[in-house]
mmCIF file of N, CA and C in Angstrom:
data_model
loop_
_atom_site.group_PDB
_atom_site.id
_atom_site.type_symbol
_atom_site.label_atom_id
_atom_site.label_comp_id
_atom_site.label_asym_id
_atom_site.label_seq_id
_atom_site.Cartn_x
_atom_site.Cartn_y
_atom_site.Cartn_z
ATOM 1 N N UNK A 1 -18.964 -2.760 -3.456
ATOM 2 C CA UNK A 1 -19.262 -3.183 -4.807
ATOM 3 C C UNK A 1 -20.330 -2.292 -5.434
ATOM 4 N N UNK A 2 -21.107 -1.534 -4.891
ATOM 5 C CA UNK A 2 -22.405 -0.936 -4.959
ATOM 6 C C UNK A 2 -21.526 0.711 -5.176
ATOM 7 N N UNK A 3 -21.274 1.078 -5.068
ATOM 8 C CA UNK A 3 -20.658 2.321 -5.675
ATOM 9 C C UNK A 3 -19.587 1.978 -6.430
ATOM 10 N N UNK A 4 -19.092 1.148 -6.522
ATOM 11 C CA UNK A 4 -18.622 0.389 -8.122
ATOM 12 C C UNK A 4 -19.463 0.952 -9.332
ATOM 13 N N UNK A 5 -20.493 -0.148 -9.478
ATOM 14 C CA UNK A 5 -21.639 0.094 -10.315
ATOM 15 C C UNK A 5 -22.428 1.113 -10.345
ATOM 16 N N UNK A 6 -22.232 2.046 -9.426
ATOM 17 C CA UNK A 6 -22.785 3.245 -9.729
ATOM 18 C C UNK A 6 -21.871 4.579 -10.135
ATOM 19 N N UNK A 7 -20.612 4.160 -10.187
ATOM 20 C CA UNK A 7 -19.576 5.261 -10.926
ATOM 21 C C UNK A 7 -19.592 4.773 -12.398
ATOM 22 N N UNK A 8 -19.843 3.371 -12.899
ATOM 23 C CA UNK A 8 -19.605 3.154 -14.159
ATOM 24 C C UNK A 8 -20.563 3.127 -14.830
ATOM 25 N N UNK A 9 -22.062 3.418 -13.916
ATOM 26 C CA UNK A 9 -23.546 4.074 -14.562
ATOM 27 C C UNK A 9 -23.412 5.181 -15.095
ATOM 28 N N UNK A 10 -22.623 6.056 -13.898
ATOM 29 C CA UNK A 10 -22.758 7.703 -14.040
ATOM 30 C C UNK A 10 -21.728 7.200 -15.585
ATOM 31 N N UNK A 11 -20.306 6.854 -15.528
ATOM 32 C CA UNK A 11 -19.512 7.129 -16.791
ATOM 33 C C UNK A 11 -20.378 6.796 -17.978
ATOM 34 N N UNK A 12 -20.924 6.035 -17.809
ATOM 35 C CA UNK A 12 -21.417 5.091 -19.177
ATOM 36 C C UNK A 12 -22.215 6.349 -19.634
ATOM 37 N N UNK A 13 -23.140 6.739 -18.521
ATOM 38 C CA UNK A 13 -23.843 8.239 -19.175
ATOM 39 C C UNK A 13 -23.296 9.483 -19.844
ATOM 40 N N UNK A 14 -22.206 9.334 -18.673
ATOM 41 C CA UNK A 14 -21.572 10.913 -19.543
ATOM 42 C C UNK A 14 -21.093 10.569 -21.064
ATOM 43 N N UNK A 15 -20.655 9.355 -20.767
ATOM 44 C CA UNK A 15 -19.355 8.943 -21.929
ATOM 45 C C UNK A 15 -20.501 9.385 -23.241
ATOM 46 N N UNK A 16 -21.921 8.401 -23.089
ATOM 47 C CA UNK A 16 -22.852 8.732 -24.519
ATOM 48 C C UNK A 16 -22.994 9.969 -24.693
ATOM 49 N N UNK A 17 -23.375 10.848 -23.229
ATOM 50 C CA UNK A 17 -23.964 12.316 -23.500
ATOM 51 C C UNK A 17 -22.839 13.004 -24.269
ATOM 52 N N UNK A 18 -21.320 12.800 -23.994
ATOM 53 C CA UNK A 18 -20.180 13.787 -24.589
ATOM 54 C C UNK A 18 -19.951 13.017 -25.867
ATOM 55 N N UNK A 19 -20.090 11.520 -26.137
ATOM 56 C CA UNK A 19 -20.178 11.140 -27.840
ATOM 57 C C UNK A 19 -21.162 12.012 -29.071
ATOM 58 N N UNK A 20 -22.657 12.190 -28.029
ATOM 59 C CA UNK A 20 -23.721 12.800 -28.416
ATOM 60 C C UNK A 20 -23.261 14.264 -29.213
ATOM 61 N N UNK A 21 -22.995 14.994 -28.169
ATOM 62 C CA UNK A 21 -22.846 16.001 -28.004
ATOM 63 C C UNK A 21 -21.458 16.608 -29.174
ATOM 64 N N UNK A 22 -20.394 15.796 -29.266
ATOM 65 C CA UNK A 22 -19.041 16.027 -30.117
ATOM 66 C C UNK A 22 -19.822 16.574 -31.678
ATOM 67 N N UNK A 23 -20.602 15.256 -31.887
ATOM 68 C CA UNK A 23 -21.006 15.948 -33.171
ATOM 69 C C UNK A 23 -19.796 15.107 -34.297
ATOM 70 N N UNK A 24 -19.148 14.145 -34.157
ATOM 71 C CA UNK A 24 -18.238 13.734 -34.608
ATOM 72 C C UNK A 24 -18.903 12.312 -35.438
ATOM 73 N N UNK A 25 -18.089 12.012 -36.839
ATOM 74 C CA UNK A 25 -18.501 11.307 -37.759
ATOM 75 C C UNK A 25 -17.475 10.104 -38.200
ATOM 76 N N UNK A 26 -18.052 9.305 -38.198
ATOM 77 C CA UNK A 26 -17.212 7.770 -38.581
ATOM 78 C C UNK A 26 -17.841 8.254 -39.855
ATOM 79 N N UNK A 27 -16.568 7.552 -40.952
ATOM 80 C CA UNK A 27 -16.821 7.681 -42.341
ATOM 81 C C UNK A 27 -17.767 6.411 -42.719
ATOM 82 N N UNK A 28 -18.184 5.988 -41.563
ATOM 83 C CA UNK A 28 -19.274 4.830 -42.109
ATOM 84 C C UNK A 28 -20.607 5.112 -41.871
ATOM 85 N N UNK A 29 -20.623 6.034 -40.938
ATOM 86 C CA UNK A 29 -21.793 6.803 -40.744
ATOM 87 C C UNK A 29 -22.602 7.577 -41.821
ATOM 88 N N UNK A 30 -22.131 8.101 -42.717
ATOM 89 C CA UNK A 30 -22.654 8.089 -43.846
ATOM 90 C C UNK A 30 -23.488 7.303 -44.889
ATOM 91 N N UNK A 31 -25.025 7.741 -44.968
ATOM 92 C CA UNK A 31 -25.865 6.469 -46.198
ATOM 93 C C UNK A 31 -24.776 6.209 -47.234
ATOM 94 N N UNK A 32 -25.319 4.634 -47.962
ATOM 95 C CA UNK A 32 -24.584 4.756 -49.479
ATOM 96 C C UNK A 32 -24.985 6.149 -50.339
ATOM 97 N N UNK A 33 -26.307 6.185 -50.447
ATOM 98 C CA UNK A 33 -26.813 7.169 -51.274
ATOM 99 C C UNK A 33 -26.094 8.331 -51.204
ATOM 100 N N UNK A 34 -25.706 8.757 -50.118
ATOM 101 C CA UNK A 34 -24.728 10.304 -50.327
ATOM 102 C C UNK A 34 -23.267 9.694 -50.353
ATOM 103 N N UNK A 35 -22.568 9.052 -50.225
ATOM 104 C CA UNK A 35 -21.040 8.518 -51.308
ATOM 105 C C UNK A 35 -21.622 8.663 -52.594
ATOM 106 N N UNK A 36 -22.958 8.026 -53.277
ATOM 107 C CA UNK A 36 -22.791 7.194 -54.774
ATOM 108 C C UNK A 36 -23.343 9.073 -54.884
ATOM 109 N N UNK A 37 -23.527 9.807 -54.504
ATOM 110 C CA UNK A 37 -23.815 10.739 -55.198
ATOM 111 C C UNK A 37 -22.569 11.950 -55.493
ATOM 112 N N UNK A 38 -21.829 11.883 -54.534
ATOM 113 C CA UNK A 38 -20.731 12.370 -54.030
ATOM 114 C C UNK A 38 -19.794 11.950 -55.142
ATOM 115 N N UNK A 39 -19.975 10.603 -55.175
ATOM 116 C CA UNK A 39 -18.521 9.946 -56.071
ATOM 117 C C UNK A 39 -18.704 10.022 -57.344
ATOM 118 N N UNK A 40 -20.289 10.050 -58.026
ATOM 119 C CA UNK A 40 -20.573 10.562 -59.166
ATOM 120 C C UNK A 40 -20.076 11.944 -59.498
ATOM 121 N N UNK A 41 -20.303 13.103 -58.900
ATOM 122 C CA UNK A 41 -20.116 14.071 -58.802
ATOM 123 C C UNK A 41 -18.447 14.318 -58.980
ATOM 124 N N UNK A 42 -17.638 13.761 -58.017
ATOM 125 C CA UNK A 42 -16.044 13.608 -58.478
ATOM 126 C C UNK A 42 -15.664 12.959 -59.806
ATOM 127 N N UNK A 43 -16.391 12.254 -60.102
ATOM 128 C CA UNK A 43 -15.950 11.352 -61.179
ATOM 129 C C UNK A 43 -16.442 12.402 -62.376
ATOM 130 N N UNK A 44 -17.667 12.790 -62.414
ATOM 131 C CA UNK A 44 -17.666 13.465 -63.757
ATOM 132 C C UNK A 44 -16.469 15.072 -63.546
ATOM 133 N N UNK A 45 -16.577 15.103 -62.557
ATOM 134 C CA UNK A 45 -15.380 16.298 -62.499
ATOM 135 C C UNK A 45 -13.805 15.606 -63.071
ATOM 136 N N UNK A 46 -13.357 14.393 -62.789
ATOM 137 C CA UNK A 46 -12.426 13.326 -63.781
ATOM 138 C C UNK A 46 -12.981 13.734 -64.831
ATOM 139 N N UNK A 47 -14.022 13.459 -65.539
ATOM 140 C CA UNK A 47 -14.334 13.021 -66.942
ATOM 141 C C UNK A 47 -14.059 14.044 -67.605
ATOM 142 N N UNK A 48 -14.720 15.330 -66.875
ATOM 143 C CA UNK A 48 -14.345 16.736 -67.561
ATOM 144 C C UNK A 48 -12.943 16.890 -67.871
ATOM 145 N N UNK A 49 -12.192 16.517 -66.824
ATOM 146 C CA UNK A 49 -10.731 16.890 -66.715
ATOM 147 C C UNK A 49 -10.036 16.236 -68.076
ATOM 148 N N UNK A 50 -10.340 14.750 -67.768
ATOM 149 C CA UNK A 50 -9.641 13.989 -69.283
ATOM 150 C C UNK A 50 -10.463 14.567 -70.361
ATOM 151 N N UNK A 51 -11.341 14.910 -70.684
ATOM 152 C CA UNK A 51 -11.647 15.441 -71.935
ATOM 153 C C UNK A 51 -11.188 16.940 -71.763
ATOM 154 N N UNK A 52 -10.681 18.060 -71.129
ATOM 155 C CA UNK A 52 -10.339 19.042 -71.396
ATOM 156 C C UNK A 52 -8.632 18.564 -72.078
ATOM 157 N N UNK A 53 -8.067 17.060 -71.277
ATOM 158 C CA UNK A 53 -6.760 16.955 -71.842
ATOM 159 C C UNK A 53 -6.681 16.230 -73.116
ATOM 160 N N UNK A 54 -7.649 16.107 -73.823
ATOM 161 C CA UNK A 54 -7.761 15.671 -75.291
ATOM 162 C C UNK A 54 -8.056 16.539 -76.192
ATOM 163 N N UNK A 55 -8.842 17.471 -75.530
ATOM 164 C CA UNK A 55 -9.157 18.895 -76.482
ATOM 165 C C UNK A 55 -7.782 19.872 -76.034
ATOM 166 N N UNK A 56 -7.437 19.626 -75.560
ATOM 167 C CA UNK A 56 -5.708 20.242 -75.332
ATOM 168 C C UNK A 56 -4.502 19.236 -76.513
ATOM 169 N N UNK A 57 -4.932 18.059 -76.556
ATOM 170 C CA UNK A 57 -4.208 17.578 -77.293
ATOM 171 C C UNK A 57 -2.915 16.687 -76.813
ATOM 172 N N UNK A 58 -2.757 16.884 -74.792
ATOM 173 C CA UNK A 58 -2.005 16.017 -74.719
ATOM 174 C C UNK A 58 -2.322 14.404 -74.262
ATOM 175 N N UNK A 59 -3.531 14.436 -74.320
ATOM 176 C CA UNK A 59 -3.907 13.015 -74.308
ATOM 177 C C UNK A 59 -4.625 12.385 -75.821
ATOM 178 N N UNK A 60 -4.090 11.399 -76.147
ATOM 179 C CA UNK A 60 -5.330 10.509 -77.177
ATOM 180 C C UNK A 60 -6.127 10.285 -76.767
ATOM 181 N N UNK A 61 -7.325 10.463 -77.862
ATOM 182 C CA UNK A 61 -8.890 10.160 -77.308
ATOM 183 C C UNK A 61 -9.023 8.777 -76.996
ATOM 184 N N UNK A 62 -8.773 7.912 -77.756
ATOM 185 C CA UNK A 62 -8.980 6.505 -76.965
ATOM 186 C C UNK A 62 -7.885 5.471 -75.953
ATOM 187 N N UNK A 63 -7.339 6.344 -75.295
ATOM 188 C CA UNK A 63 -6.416 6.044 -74.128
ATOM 189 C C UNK A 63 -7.259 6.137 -73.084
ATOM 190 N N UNK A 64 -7.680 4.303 -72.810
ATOM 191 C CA UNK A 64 -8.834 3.872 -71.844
ATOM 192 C C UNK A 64 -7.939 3.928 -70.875
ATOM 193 N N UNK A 65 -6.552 3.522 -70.499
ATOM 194 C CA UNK A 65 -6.031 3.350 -69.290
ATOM 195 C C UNK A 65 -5.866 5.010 -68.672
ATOM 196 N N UNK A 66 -5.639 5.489 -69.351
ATOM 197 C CA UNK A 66 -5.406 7.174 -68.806
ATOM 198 C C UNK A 66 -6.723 7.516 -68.649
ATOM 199 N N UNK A 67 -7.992 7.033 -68.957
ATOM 200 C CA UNK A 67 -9.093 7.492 -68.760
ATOM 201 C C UNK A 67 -9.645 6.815 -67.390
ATOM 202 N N UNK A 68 -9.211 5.596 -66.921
ATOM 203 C CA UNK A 68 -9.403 5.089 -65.908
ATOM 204 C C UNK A 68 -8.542 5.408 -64.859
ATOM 205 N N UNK A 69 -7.242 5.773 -65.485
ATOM 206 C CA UNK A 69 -6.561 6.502 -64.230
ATOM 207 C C UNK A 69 -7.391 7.979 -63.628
ATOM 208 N N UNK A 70 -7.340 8.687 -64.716
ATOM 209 C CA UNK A 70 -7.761 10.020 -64.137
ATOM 210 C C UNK A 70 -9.100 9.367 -63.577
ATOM 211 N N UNK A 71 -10.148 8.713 -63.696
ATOM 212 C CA UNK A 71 -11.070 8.737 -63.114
ATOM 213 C C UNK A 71 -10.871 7.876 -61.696
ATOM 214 N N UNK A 72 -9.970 6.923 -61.319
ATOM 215 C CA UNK A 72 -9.392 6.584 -60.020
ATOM 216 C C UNK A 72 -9.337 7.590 -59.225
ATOM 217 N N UNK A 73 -8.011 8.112 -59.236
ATOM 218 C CA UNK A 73 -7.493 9.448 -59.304
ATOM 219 C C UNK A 73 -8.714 10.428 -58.080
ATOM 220 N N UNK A 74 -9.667 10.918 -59.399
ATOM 221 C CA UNK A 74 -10.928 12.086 -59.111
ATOM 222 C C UNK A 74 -11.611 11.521 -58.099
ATOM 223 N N UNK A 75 -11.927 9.986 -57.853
ATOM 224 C CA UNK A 75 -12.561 9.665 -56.661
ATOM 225 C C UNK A 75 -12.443 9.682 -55.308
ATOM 226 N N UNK A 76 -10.485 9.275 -55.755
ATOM 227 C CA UNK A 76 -9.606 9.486 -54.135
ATOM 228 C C UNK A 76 -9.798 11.150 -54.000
ATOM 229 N N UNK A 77 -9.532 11.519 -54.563
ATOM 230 C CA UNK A 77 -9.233 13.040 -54.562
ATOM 231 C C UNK A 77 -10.573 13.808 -53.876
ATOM 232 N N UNK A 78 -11.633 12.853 -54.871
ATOM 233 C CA UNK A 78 -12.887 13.579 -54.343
ATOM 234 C C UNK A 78 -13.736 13.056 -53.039
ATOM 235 N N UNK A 79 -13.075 11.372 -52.436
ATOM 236 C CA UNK A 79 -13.168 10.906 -51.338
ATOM 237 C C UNK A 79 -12.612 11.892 -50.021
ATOM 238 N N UNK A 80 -11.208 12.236 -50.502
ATOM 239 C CA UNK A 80 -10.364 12.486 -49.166
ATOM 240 C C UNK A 80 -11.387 14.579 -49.378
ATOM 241 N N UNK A 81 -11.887 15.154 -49.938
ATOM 242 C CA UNK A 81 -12.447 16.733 -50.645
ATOM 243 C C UNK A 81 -13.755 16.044 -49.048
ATOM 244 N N UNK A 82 -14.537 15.064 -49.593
ATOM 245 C CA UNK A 82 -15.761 15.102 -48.698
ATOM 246 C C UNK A 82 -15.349 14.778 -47.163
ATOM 247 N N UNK A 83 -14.191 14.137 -46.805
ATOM 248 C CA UNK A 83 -13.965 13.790 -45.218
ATOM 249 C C UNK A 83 -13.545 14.948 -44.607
ATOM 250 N N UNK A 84 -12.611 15.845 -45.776
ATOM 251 C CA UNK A 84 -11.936 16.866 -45.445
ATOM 252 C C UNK A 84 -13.208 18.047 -44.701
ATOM 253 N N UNK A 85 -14.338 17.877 -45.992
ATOM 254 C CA UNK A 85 -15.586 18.990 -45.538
ATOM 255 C C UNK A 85 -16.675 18.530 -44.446
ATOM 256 N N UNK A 86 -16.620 17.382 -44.310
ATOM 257 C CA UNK A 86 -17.087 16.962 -43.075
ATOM 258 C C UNK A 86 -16.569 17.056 -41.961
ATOM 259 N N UNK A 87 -15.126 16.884 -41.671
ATOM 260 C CA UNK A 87 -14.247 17.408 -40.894
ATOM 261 C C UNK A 87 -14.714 18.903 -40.320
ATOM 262 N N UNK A 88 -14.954 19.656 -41.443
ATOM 263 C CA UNK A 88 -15.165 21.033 -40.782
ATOM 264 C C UNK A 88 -16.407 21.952 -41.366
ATOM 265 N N UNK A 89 -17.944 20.527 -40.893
ATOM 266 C CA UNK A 89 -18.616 20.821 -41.035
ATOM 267 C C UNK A 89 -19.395 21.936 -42.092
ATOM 268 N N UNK A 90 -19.030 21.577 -43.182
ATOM 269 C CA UNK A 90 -18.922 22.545 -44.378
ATOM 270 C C UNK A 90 -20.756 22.094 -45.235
ATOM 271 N N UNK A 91 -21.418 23.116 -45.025
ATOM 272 C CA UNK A 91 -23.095 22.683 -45.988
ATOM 273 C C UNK A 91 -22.922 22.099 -47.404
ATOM 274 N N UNK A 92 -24.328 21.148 -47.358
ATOM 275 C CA UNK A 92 -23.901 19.838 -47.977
ATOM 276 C C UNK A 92 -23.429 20.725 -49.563
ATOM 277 N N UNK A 93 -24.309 21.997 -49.988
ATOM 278 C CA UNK A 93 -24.000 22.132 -51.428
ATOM 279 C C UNK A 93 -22.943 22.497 -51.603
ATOM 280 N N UNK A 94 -22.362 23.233 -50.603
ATOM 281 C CA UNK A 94 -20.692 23.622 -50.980
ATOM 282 C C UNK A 94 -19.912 22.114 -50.543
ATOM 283 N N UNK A 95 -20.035 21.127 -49.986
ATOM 284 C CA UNK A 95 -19.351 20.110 -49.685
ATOM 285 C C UNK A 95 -19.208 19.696 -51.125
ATOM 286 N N UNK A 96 -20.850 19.397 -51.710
ATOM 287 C CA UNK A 96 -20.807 18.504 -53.258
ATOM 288 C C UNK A 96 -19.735 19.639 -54.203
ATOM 289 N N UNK A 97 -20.211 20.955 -53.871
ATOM 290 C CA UNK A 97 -19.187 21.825 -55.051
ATOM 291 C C UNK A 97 -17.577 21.470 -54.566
ATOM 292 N N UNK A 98 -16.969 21.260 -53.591
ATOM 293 C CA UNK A 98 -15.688 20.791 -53.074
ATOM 294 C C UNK A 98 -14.707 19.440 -53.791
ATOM 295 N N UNK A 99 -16.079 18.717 -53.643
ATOM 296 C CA UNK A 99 -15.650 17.334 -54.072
ATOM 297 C C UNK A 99 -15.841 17.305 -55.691
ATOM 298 N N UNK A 100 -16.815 18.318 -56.289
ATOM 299 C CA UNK A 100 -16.579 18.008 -57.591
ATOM 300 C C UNK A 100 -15.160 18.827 -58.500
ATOM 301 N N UNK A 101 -14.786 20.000 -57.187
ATOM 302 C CA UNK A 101 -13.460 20.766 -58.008
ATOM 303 C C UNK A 101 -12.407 19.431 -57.707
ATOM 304 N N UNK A 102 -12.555 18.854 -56.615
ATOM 305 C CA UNK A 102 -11.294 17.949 -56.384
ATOM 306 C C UNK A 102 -11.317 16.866 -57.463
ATOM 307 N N UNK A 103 -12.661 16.643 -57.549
ATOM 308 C CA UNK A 103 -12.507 15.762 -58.443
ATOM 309 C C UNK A 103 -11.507 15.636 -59.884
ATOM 310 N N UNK A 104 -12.286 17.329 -60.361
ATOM 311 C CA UNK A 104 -11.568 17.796 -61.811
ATOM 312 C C UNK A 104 -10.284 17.820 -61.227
ATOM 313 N N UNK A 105 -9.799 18.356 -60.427
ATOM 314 C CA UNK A 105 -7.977 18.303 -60.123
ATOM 315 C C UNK A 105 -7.380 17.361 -60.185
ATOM 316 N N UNK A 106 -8.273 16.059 -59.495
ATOM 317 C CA UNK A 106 -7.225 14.768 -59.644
ATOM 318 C C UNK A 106 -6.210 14.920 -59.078
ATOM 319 N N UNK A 107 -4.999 14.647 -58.770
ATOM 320 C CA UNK A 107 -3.436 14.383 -58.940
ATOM 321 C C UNK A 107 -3.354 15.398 -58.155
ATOM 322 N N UNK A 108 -3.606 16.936 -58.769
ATOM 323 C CA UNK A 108 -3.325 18.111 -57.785
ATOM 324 C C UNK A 108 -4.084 18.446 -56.563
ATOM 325 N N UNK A 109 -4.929 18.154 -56.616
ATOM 326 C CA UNK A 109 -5.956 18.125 -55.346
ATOM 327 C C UNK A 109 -5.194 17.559 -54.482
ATOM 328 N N UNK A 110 -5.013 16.174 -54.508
ATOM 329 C CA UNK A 110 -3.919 15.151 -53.764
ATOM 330 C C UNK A 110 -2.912 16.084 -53.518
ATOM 331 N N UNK A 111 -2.026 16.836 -54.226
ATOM 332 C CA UNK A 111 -0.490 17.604 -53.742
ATOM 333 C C UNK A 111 -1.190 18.241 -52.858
ATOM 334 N N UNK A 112 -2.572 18.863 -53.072
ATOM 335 C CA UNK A 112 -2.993 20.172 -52.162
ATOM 336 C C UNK A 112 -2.892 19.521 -50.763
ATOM 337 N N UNK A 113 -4.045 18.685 -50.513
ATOM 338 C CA UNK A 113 -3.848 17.951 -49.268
ATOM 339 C C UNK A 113 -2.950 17.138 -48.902
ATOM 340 N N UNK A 114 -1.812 17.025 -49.534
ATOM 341 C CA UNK A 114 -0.705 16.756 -48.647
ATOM 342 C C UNK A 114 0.544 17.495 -48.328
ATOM 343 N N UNK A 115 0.241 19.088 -49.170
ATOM 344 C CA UNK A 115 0.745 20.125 -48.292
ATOM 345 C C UNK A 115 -0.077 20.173 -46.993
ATOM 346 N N UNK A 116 -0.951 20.505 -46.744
ATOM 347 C CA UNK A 116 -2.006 20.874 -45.840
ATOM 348 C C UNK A 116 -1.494 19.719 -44.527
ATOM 349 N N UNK A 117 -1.971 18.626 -45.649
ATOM 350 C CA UNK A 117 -1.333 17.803 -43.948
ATOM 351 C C UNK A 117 -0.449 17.580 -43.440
ATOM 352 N N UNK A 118 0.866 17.676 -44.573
ATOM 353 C CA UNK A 118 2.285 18.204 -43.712
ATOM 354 C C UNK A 118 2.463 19.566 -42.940
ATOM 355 N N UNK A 119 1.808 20.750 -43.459
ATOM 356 C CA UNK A 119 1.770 21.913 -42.293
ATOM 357 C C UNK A 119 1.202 21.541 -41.148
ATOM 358 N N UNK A 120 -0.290 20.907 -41.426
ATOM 359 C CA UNK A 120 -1.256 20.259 -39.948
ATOM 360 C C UNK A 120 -0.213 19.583 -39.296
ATOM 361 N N UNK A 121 0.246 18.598 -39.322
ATOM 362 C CA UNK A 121 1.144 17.188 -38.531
ATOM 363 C C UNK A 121 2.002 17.340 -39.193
ATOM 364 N N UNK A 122 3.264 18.180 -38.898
ATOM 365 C CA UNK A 122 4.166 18.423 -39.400
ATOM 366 C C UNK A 122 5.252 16.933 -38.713
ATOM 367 N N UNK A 123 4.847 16.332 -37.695
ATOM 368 C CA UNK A 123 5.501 14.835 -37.149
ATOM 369 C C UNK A 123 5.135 13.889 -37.897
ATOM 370 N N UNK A 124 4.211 13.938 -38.889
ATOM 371 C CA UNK A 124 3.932 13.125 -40.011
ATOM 372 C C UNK A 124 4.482 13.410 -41.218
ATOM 373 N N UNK A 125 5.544 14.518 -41.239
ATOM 374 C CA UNK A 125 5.939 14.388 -42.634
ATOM 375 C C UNK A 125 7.005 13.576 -42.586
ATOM 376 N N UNK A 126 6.660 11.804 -43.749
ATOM 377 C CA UNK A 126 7.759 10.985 -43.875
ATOM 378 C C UNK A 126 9.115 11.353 -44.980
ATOM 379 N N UNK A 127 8.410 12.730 -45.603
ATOM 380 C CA UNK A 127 9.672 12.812 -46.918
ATOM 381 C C UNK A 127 10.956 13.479 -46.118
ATOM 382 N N UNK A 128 10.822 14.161 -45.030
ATOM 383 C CA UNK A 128 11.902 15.028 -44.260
ATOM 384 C C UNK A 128 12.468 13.920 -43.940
ATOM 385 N N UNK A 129 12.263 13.292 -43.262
ATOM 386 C CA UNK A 129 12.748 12.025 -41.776
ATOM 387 C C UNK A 129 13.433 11.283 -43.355
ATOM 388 N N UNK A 130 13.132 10.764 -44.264
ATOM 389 C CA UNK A 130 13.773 10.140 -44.971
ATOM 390 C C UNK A 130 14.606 10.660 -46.011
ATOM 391 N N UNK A 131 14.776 11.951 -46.164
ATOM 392 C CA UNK A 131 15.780 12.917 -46.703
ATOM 393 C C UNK A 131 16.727 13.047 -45.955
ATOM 394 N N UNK A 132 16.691 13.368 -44.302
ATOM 395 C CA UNK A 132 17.723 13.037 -43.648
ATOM 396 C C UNK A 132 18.632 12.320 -43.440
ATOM 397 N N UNK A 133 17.251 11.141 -43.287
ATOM 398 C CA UNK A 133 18.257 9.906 -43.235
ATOM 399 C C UNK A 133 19.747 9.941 -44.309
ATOM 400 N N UNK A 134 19.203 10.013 -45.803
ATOM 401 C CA UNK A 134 20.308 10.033 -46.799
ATOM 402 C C UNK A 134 21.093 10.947 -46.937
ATOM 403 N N UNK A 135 20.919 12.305 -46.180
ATOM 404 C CA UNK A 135 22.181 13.194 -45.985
ATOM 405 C C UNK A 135 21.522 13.988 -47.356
ATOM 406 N N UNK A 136 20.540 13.962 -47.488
ATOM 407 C CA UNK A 136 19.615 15.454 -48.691
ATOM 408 C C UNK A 136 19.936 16.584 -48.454
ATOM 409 N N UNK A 137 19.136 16.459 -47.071
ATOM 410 C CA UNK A 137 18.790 18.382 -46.171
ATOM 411 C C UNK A 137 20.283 18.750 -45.547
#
């Protein structure tokens, strides 16, 4: 029983020292203060975006629902921009400059990273597997 408890001492140690050591981030691990700054930062990159599409002329200026979309939109966009740069350890000012281009992209940012993650996990792409299915490809 006594070298029982002393193999699951030694594991318990390594297990923290190699958690330690990974360097790896739960998205909860993050303060609020760097999201609310982060998500500000995406969002006015939205805001820019819908006002460049009113001074373009294809949006009306007081189209609140298109203004709340695009700003939805810039947050996911600029949510999935900061996991992406944390992922690969990217410094915080180019992270914030990341998340605020994704932000302005909105919609396309989103296509970007889900090319990316169909090349990455190409066993995750569901549009193939269900094109097949219907005799598409």
């Amino acid at each position: 029983m006594r070298p029982f408890f002393l193999l699951l001492g030694i594991a318990m140690y390594v297990t923290t020292f190699v958690a330690l050591a990974s360097n790896t981030r739960d998205p909860l691990d993050y303060p609020l203060k760097q999201y609310l700054l982060l998500l500000t930062v995406s969002l006015l990159g939205g805001l820019v975006s819908w006002y460049a599409k009113i001074k373009a002329g294809t949006v009306k200026t007081w189209n609140l629902m298109h203004l709340i979309g695009e700003l939805a939109t810039s947050a996911f966009a600029g949510l999935l921009a900061l996991w992406l740069c944390a992922y690969f350890d990217v410094p915080p000012l180019l992270m914030a400059a990341f998340v605020g281009i994704a932000g302005h992209m909105g919609t396309r940012a989103i296509t970007v990273f889900e090319q990316w993650a169909t090349r990455k996990f190409p066993s995750f792409d569901t549009t193939t597997q269900r094109d097949s299915k219907r005799g598409d490809l």
